[in-house]
Amino acid sequence: MWDTQVPTPSQHGGVVVVALAVLTSLLLAGCTGGRGRAQPTPAASDPTAGPSPSVPVTDPGARAATLAGSLADEDLVGQVLMPFAYGDAADRVSSGSAAGNQKLAGVDTPAQMIAKYRLGGLILVGFSADDPTSGNQETTNVDNPDQVRGLTAGLRSVAADLATGEAPFLIGTDQEYGVVTRITEGVTQLPSALAAGAAGKPDLTEAAWQAAGTELAAMGVNVDFAPVADVLVTPSTVIGSRSYGADPSAVAAQVSGAVRGLQSAGVAATLKHFPGHGHSATDSHEALPRLEQPRAVLELEAWSPFAAGIGAGALAVMSGHLDVRAVDPGTPATFSHTLLTEVLRGQLGFQGVVITDGMNMAPAKRWSPGEAAVHALKAGNDLILMPPHVGQAYDGLLAALRDGSLPRTRLVEAVTRVLTMKFTLAGAATPALDVIGTPAHLAAATELATAAVTALRGQCGSLVSGPITVTASAGRKHTRAVLIKELTAAGVPVVDTGGAVVHLVGYGDGTDDLSADAAVTVAMDTPYLLAEADSPALLATYSSSPAAMTGLARVLAGTATPAGRSPVPVPGLPATSCGN
């Protein structure tokens, strides 16, 4: 195990502001509008000159400002782009992946995309079972830890030759755990956020996320688009178990724990989806959700977990494609200067990197890729995620910079923030791959998952007696097999027929997927469906991860008590039937 301390925004946020002010004055004093590098003033070219004497030259913000001040227009534009790419290696791809990259960016490989557009980062994409975000996952380039480590090493090798090569290349992914988990094979899988909310133990959440962050770092991933800070006020399939629950204060504590754990491992945490996707059930991949709540309600219910995550040191916040009627009606938050600059930065005090949600999602495609990128930058975003066409986004930003419609100061500010985050992450080590799936990591995930198991009907212990028959809704053959394996390991006899039926339901299931014969019905996603189940015992694991099945087996075996509490209200059922 290794240890590193990642400075929080509170430690260097003031320096970033100073650095930005210094850099802005330099830019206004004299810079080129063409393709060459900015022309330094005599003071800037003096080797003895630099940031204010009170700012150490090793500070991430000061380093970022110095580097940003030396960049050509093309480098500045490239640093605010974070697209996806086709292919599972940096410089070798299949013909199909090459065709995908040609359509996306006019190149064959991810390496060529980085070099051509001088990119600030790349997002690794992929599919997972029961994935509500599958709409903008057009390909997959993750398979297993060895492959991901090879891919990320190749990407970084290419990025090292850019003008920004001294700053670590950003490689991110949506590793939320639960239904949105990009890298699944061979890694320690945490239970869902809703499961952590049910456990109600932020210290366990922090320990589990430190384990997860260590594994991501070992694979070369230094940005995780997690945790979800949305409060699940409105039941939905798009957020659902990705949220820590319906209580803002409880969600805030969980989000803070996840941020601390992840960033202690040297991986940037990203709070999403500001200003709060849990207040609408509409899927923003397909349409623009409307948040009809008054501003005072949103401040209390939706924004407090973001404030807590910012206080815990989160390095990034993701803006959501959400129409906040009480603040900036008709404008998606991604493109709202009021929400991103006045509220997120002004009211909540966030000084880090603001990242758009996927720009290949429907609400962001009301403009062309170039126009959308410019609007997003002007609103206050610093990184443009997953543009539907990289070349058009790049060209649009470059043209706007040169004709003045995108103020140079705004672009330099964004690049300085991106570089500040990069330099903040620069001191983190890359652990060996053998840290992945260690007993300690598995134990952290299992302890959290076991603490999450909730009884919403039935006794706290001895829920069933005698042999068990495990059944499941369609498509859950693998999860059923994992539970059978764990029950057997716990000494519980499992039979094909004739035992007490334990029936599993999960994401997307409805009343037709329930079993009238079940002695125990188990909800492996949001627990709402349990309100329709007639079983004498109702349990919720909120997740179908291996750790969740281990925790469930322990409860069914009587070696663990279902001590969790439902973090969302279920009509007609208590938060727990165990009386705690």
XYZ file of C-alpha atoms in Angstrom:
580
model
C 0.000 0.000 0.000
C 1.220 3.483 -0.779
C 0.218 6.850 0.511
C 0.044 10.289 -1.003
C -1.549 13.561 -0.066
C -3.359 15.463 -2.788
C -3.731 19.174 -1.987
C -7.329 20.328 -1.855
C -8.689 23.417 -3.586
C -8.765 25.142 -0.204
C -4.985 24.713 -0.040
C -4.218 26.167 -3.444
C -7.437 27.928 -4.531
C -6.171 31.343 -3.465
C -2.967 30.796 -5.409
C -4.976 29.953 -8.510
C -6.825 33.256 -8.230
C -3.535 35.148 -7.840
C -1.970 33.238 -10.725
C -4.947 33.930 -12.952
C -4.813 37.631 -12.170
C -1.098 37.787 -12.946
C -1.522 35.832 -16.152
C -4.478 37.916 -17.284
C -2.491 41.109 -16.918
C 0.344 39.589 -18.963
C -2.039 38.548 -21.703
C -3.683 41.930 -21.872
C -0.262 43.582 -22.003
C 0.773 41.730 -25.132
C -0.027 38.486 -26.880
C -0.364 37.212 -30.410
C -3.632 36.306 -31.990
C -2.012 34.032 -34.549
C -0.656 30.551 -34.452
C 2.561 31.384 -32.645
C 3.120 31.340 -28.919
C 2.155 34.350 -26.813
C 4.912 36.954 -26.802
C 6.209 37.401 -23.244
C 6.776 40.804 -21.753
C 10.345 41.582 -20.676
C 9.415 40.827 -17.074
C 8.010 37.442 -18.010
C 11.129 36.572 -20.024
C 13.399 37.502 -17.132
C 14.489 34.208 -15.497
C 14.282 35.880 -12.103
C 10.707 36.969 -12.649
C 7.729 34.850 -11.710
C 4.708 34.758 -9.449
C 4.415 36.909 -6.369
C 7.183 36.146 -3.839
C 4.488 34.830 -1.505
C 3.619 32.110 -4.024
C 6.081 29.191 -4.153
C 7.122 28.252 -7.689
C 6.298 24.623 -6.927
C 2.651 25.490 -6.305
C 0.317 23.856 -8.854
C -1.485 27.120 -9.587
C 1.704 29.052 -10.197
C 3.120 26.328 -12.441
C -0.164 26.238 -14.333
C -0.230 29.984 -14.896
C 3.344 30.000 -16.147
C 2.712 27.152 -18.564
C -0.602 28.538 -19.788
C 1.102 31.847 -20.531
C 3.514 30.129 -22.909
C 0.988 28.212 -24.984
C 0.018 28.796 -28.595
C -3.626 29.208 -29.520
C -3.840 25.601 -30.695
C -2.464 24.295 -27.407
C -4.877 26.396 -25.374
C -7.863 25.080 -27.325
C -6.726 21.463 -27.123
C -6.327 21.584 -23.347
C -10.042 22.167 -22.784
C -11.114 19.136 -24.840
C -11.632 15.672 -23.338
C -13.172 13.418 -26.010
C -13.561 9.681 -26.149
C -11.826 7.548 -28.768
C -12.302 4.184 -30.409
C -9.803 1.419 -29.739
C -8.295 -0.497 -26.827
C -4.707 0.604 -27.491
C -3.170 4.001 -28.135
C -1.610 3.315 -31.532
C -3.085 0.012 -32.749
C -6.780 -0.295 -33.489
C -9.084 -2.491 -35.522
C -10.425 -1.336 -38.854
C -13.783 -0.706 -37.226
C -12.218 1.461 -34.510
C -10.203 3.340 -37.137
C -13.415 4.071 -39.010
C -15.012 5.319 -35.797
C -12.074 7.623 -35.074
C -12.153 8.945 -38.633
C -15.808 9.867 -38.231
C -15.204 11.385 -34.797
C -11.930 13.203 -35.381
C -10.458 12.536 -38.830
C -7.727 10.251 -37.484
C -7.200 6.506 -37.148
C -5.978 6.054 -33.572
C -6.322 7.627 -30.106
C -2.626 8.570 -30.268
C -3.166 10.519 -33.477
C -6.170 12.250 -31.939
C -4.099 13.459 -28.978
C -1.282 14.703 -31.205
C -3.491 16.405 -33.805
C -5.716 18.254 -31.359
C -3.195 18.697 -28.499
C -5.766 17.272 -26.104
C -5.956 17.924 -22.403
C -7.368 14.507 -21.673
C -9.366 11.511 -22.814
C -12.311 9.666 -21.285
C -12.359 5.879 -21.310
C -15.797 4.565 -22.200
C -17.560 1.248 -22.014
C -20.772 -0.607 -21.391
C -21.999 -2.165 -18.169
C -25.093 -4.177 -17.380
C -28.267 -2.220 -16.578
C -26.529 0.986 -17.611
C -28.759 4.094 -17.689
C -25.952 6.038 -19.406
C -25.568 3.666 -22.342
C -27.068 6.236 -24.709
C -23.812 8.170 -25.017
C -21.448 5.187 -24.821
C -20.892 4.654 -28.519
C -18.001 2.230 -28.084
C -15.904 0.560 -25.415
C -12.175 0.687 -24.889
C -11.838 -0.960 -21.491
C -11.537 -4.674 -20.898
C -9.317 -5.655 -17.968
C -6.676 -4.016 -15.757
C -3.696 -5.093 -17.879
C -5.279 -3.746 -21.057
C -6.335 -0.476 -19.409
C -2.845 0.040 -17.967
C -1.334 -0.504 -21.413
C -3.800 1.879 -23.020
C -3.261 4.661 -20.481
C 0.533 4.284 -20.661
C 0.375 4.633 -24.437
C -1.837 7.700 -24.229
C 0.498 9.381 -21.753
C 3.528 8.607 -23.869
C 2.013 10.522 -26.779
C 0.818 13.415 -24.577
C 4.314 13.821 -23.141
C 5.429 15.265 -26.483
C 2.861 18.079 -26.397
C 3.712 21.602 -25.305
C 1.880 20.752 -22.081
C 3.809 17.506 -21.627
C 5.174 18.432 -18.198
C 1.609 18.347 -16.849
C 0.122 14.836 -16.485
C -2.389 13.913 -19.176
C -5.909 13.538 -17.789
C -7.474 10.109 -18.228
C -10.951 9.814 -16.793
C -13.799 7.351 -16.667
C -17.237 6.896 -15.093
C -16.342 4.441 -12.342
C -19.296 5.111 -10.034
C -19.801 1.445 -9.077
C -23.254 -0.055 -9.236
C -25.054 0.256 -12.559
C -22.478 2.698 -13.972
C -19.128 0.923 -13.787
C -16.887 1.069 -16.831
C -14.096 -1.274 -15.704
C -15.554 -4.419 -14.162
C -13.292 -7.357 -14.925
C -10.689 -8.100 -12.278
C -11.268 -5.015 -10.130
C -12.766 -4.641 -6.662
C -16.366 -3.619 -7.235
C -17.910 -1.443 -4.559
C -21.623 -1.604 -3.878
C -23.739 1.200 -5.334
C -23.945 4.678 -3.869
C -27.453 3.921 -2.592
C -26.049 0.931 -0.725
C -23.486 3.167 0.946
C -26.312 5.510 1.874
C -28.191 2.592 3.442
C -25.144 1.618 5.484
C -24.942 5.175 6.766
C -21.263 4.941 7.704
C -19.173 7.566 5.882
C -15.985 6.056 7.314
C -16.724 2.776 5.522
C -17.508 4.727 2.354
C -14.196 6.559 2.581
C -12.229 3.335 3.107
C -13.946 1.626 0.179
C -13.347 4.584 -2.128
C -9.698 4.755 -1.122
C -9.381 1.131 -2.218
C -11.194 1.905 -5.465
C -9.051 4.969 -6.107
C -5.868 2.988 -5.560
C -6.975 0.482 -8.185
C -7.878 3.222 -10.662
C -4.477 4.832 -10.128
C -2.800 1.484 -10.767
C -4.546 1.310 -14.132
C -3.435 4.833 -15.033
C -6.774 6.576 -14.478
C -6.382 9.883 -12.629
C -9.895 11.361 -12.909
C -13.055 9.598 -11.803
C -16.396 11.067 -12.806
C -17.785 10.243 -9.370
C -19.261 10.564 -6.810
C -22.839 11.377 -7.777
C -23.925 14.214 -5.477
C -27.537 14.227 -6.674
C -30.184 13.880 -3.959
C -32.802 11.324 -5.030
C -35.889 13.416 -4.341
C -37.676 12.114 -7.437
C -37.506 8.352 -8.093
C -35.952 7.773 -11.493
C -34.198 5.172 -13.585
C -31.478 7.542 -14.790
C -30.129 8.429 -11.307
C -31.736 5.841 -9.040
C -29.163 3.815 -7.108
C -26.383 6.078 -8.386
C -27.470 8.518 -5.636
C -26.641 8.133 -1.947
C -30.256 8.791 -0.993
C -33.064 11.269 -0.424
C -31.785 13.079 2.676
C -29.482 16.002 1.768
C -27.429 15.921 4.965
C -26.886 12.171 4.771
C -25.950 12.429 1.093
C -23.536 15.258 1.915
C -21.721 13.106 4.475
C -21.443 10.200 2.040
C -20.232 12.397 -0.815
C -17.564 13.909 1.424
C -16.355 10.450 2.430
C -16.134 9.318 -1.180
C -14.197 12.447 -2.173
C -11.701 12.029 0.645
C -11.172 8.361 -0.102
C -10.754 8.772 -3.825
C -8.426 11.751 -3.673
C -6.281 10.229 -0.938
C -5.348 7.706 -3.635
C -4.296 10.445 -6.059
C -7.404 10.355 -8.270
C -9.462 13.500 -8.829
C -13.073 13.253 -7.681
C -15.846 14.837 -9.763
C -19.108 15.893 -8.128
C -22.041 15.396 -10.469
C -24.492 16.462 -11.850
C -24.667 20.109 -10.745
C -27.163 21.637 -9.975
C -28.868 18.321 -9.105
C -30.227 15.641 -11.417
C -32.079 13.906 -8.578
C -34.800 16.535 -8.721
C -36.089 15.339 -12.095
C -36.905 11.878 -13.429
C -36.304 12.891 -17.061
C -33.245 11.276 -18.643
C -30.892 14.061 -19.757
C -29.303 11.735 -22.296
C -32.517 11.980 -24.287
C -34.219 15.268 -23.328
C -33.741 18.369 -21.201
C -35.043 17.788 -17.656
C -36.884 20.678 -16.024
C -36.257 21.402 -12.361
C -39.427 23.155 -11.262
C -38.464 23.612 -7.586
C -38.029 27.096 -6.103
C -34.430 28.245 -5.713
C -34.657 28.084 -1.905
C -35.638 24.417 -2.121
C -32.757 23.632 -4.451
C -30.302 25.441 -2.207
C -31.415 23.330 0.739
C -32.043 19.989 -0.943
C -29.884 19.829 -4.048
C -26.854 22.041 -3.552
C -25.774 21.114 -0.021
C -24.051 17.843 -1.053
C -22.107 19.763 -3.707
C -21.078 22.297 -1.068
C -19.978 19.464 1.205
C -17.991 17.817 -1.572
C -16.329 21.124 -2.377
C -15.478 21.501 1.295
C -13.961 18.005 1.260
C -11.617 19.143 -1.523
C -13.217 17.821 -4.714
C -11.039 18.858 -7.640
C -13.830 18.842 -10.226
C -17.573 19.379 -10.637
C -19.601 18.156 -13.613
C -22.279 20.476 -14.935
C -25.565 18.833 -15.864
C -27.882 19.307 -18.820
C -30.660 20.542 -16.541
C -33.150 23.400 -16.943
C -33.417 25.149 -13.553
C -36.581 27.141 -13.985
C -36.122 29.283 -10.875
C -32.619 30.435 -11.822
C -32.070 30.477 -15.579
C -35.211 29.134 -17.278
C -34.778 27.517 -20.655
C -30.996 27.308 -20.486
C -29.332 23.974 -19.652
C -27.057 24.447 -16.643
C -24.149 23.360 -18.838
C -24.564 26.595 -20.766
C -25.722 28.848 -17.916
C -23.312 31.555 -16.771
C -25.680 32.266 -13.893
C -25.534 28.718 -12.529
C -21.886 27.919 -13.201
C -20.191 31.241 -12.590
C -22.525 33.086 -10.233
C -23.850 30.128 -8.205
C -21.246 27.358 -8.369
C -18.199 29.608 -8.238
C -19.650 32.680 -6.527
C -22.145 31.269 -4.035
C -20.588 27.848 -3.388
C -17.009 29.051 -3.757
C -15.747 26.336 -6.100
C -12.312 27.132 -7.541
C -11.536 23.877 -9.344
C -12.309 22.453 -12.780
C -15.870 22.483 -14.114
C -16.446 19.691 -16.635
C -19.458 19.435 -18.915
C -21.591 16.344 -18.969
C -21.302 14.497 -22.275
C -21.678 16.939 -25.142
C -22.976 14.086 -27.294
C -26.174 14.040 -25.200
C -29.382 15.422 -26.701
C -29.656 18.750 -24.789
C -26.111 19.736 -25.817
C -26.720 19.032 -29.500
C -29.036 21.986 -30.041
C -25.900 23.687 -31.425
C -23.126 22.428 -33.661
C -20.121 20.922 -31.805
C -18.118 24.129 -32.251
C -20.902 26.457 -31.152
C -21.748 24.238 -28.182
C -18.115 24.191 -27.040
C -17.889 27.978 -27.198
C -21.158 28.440 -25.291
C -19.997 25.955 -22.630
C -16.656 27.720 -22.144
C -18.283 31.134 -21.894
C -20.748 29.820 -19.301
C -17.906 28.745 -17.032
C -16.931 25.184 -17.975
C -13.224 24.409 -18.190
C -13.305 20.998 -19.888
C -15.537 19.954 -22.789
C -16.386 16.283 -22.382
C -17.200 13.936 -25.266
C -17.865 16.399 -28.110
C -19.759 14.605 -30.916
C -17.090 15.715 -33.379
C -13.641 16.570 -32.044
C -12.448 18.455 -35.111
C -15.510 20.679 -35.265
C -15.304 21.463 -31.547
C -11.615 22.286 -31.879
C -12.068 24.446 -34.973
C -15.030 26.256 -33.461
C -13.114 27.156 -30.323
C -10.065 28.266 -32.292
C -12.134 30.454 -34.605
C -14.003 32.024 -31.680
C -10.740 32.726 -29.903
C -9.305 34.479 -32.921
C -12.383 36.528 -33.784
C -12.831 37.594 -30.167
C -16.212 35.957 -29.548
C -14.487 33.691 -27.002
C -12.491 36.040 -24.749
C -8.861 34.972 -24.470
C -8.973 35.625 -20.735
C -11.808 33.090 -20.324
C -9.927 30.408 -22.290
C -6.687 31.026 -20.427
C -8.577 30.907 -17.132
C -10.026 27.520 -18.088
C -6.665 26.145 -19.221
C -5.012 27.397 -16.046
C -7.571 25.531 -13.955
C -7.091 22.357 -15.992
C -3.313 22.591 -15.669
C -3.631 23.327 -11.955
C -5.524 20.084 -11.491
C -2.928 18.248 -13.551
C -0.053 19.589 -11.473
C -1.991 18.853 -8.280
C -2.176 15.219 -9.362
C 1.426 15.135 -10.569
C 2.918 13.933 -7.287
C 0.732 10.850 -7.031
C 2.469 7.536 -7.574
C 1.205 4.819 -9.898
C 0.820 1.641 -7.839
C 1.657 -1.750 -9.282
C -1.223 -3.713 -10.777
C -0.983 -6.265 -7.989
C -2.850 -3.862 -5.681
C -6.001 -4.649 -7.647
C -8.359 -7.059 -5.953
C -6.266 -7.453 -2.802
C -7.915 -9.041 0.260
C -7.878 -5.660 2.008
C -9.749 -4.002 -0.859
C -12.281 -6.823 -1.087
C -12.790 -6.624 2.677
C -13.484 -2.883 2.485
C -16.089 -3.396 -0.247
C -17.681 -6.329 1.567
C -17.885 -4.541 4.906
C -19.692 -1.627 3.271
C -22.014 -3.914 1.293
C -22.888 -6.036 4.336
C -23.670 -2.949 6.418
C -26.037 -1.833 3.652
C -28.343 -4.880 3.643
C -31.758 -3.696 4.833
C -34.809 -5.593 6.052
C -37.987 -3.745 5.119
C -40.241 -6.600 6.217
C -39.547 -9.607 8.362
C -37.335 -10.426 11.311
C -33.830 -9.136 11.797
C -32.423 -12.633 11.931
C -33.337 -16.146 10.800
C -35.293 -14.941 7.802
C -35.449 -18.458 6.383
C -34.786 -21.931 7.739
C -33.686 -25.034 5.935
C -32.423 -25.181 2.356
C -32.764 -22.247 -0.025
C -33.768 -22.093 -3.673
C -32.453 -19.001 -5.437
C -34.475 -17.568 -8.308
C -34.061 -14.331 -10.224
C -35.722 -12.180 -12.836
C -34.644 -12.654 -16.428
C -31.074 -11.816 -17.319
C -29.622 -12.250 -13.828
C -28.098 -15.685 -14.251
C -24.620 -14.529 -13.276
C -25.752 -12.754 -10.100
C -27.823 -15.773 -9.082
C -24.755 -17.983 -9.500
C -22.645 -15.653 -7.354
C -25.231 -15.720 -4.556
C -25.455 -19.515 -4.683
C -21.672 -19.712 -4.417
C -21.613 -17.360 -1.430
C -24.484 -19.165 0.324
C -22.702 -22.472 -0.107
C -19.498 -20.975 1.280
C -21.492 -19.718 4.276
C -22.764 -23.226 4.961
C -26.322 -22.700 3.726
C -27.732 -25.656 1.751
C -28.930 -24.601 -1.706
C -31.296 -26.756 -3.746
C -32.781 -26.443 -7.224
C -36.374 -26.785 -6.039
C -38.263 -27.290 -2.826
C -36.382 -24.890 -0.598
C -37.379 -21.487 0.742
C -37.365 -19.290 -2.346
C -35.114 -16.229 -2.309
C -35.979 -14.177 -5.385
C -33.729 -11.465 -6.851
C -34.948 -8.408 -8.747
C -32.874 -5.494 -10.035
C -32.573 -2.473 -12.288
C -35.485 -2.016 -14.673
C -37.635 -4.785 -13.198
C -41.364 -4.351 -12.614
C -44.221 -6.173 -10.947
C -44.179 -8.899 -13.600
C -40.675 -9.798 -12.451
C -41.757 -10.545 -8.874
C -42.316 -14.107 -7.678
C -45.510 -15.029 -5.825
C -43.728 -18.032 -4.285
C -40.821 -16.134 -2.777
C -40.247 -16.309 0.945
C -37.743 -13.480 0.542
C -37.696 -10.884 -2.217
C -34.426 -9.011 -2.614
C -34.152 -5.626 -4.381
C -30.689 -5.219 -5.935
C -31.279 -1.653 -7.113
C -33.691 0.982 -5.799
C -36.087 -0.623 -3.300
C -39.333 0.861 -4.635
C -40.503 -2.404 -6.217
C -40.591 -4.050 -2.774
C -43.791 -2.111 -2.066
C -45.510 -4.428 -4.570
C -44.044 -7.699 -3.270
C -46.083 -10.066 -1.071
C -43.165 -12.007 0.387
C -43.121 -12.325 4.193
C -39.543 -11.042 4.160
C -38.201 -8.157 2.078
C -34.511 -7.296 1.794
C -32.605 -4.650 -0.140
C -28.948 -4.787 -1.144
C -29.259 -1.847 -3.606
C -26.565 -3.479 -5.729
C -25.786 -6.745 -7.493
C -22.015 -6.537 -7.035
C -20.124 -9.585 -5.737
C -19.622 -7.790 -2.413
C -23.374 -7.205 -2.167
C -24.050 -10.903 -2.740
C -21.521 -11.790 -0.052
C -23.286 -9.467 2.369
C -26.689 -10.905 1.426
C -25.434 -14.457 1.947
C -24.185 -13.542 5.409
C -27.586 -12.129 6.332
C -29.426 -15.181 4.982
C -27.001 -17.441 6.834
C -27.677 -15.578 10.069
C -24.060 -14.512 10.556
C -24.842 -10.832 9.917
C -27.777 -8.619 10.853
C -29.480 -6.527 8.149
C -28.525 -3.278 9.858
C -29.075 -0.916 6.941
C -31.863 1.622 6.603
C -33.509 2.483 3.314
C -32.044 5.838 2.244
C -35.168 6.563 0.188
C -38.803 6.307 1.312
C -40.711 3.263 0.051
C -44.512 3.650 0.186
C -46.084 1.428 2.841
C -42.784 0.129 4.189
C -40.532 1.281 7.027
C -36.909 2.298 6.518
C -36.106 -0.882 8.438
C -38.134 -3.600 10.124
C -35.282 -4.253 12.539
C -36.227 -1.390 14.835
C -32.874 0.414 14.679
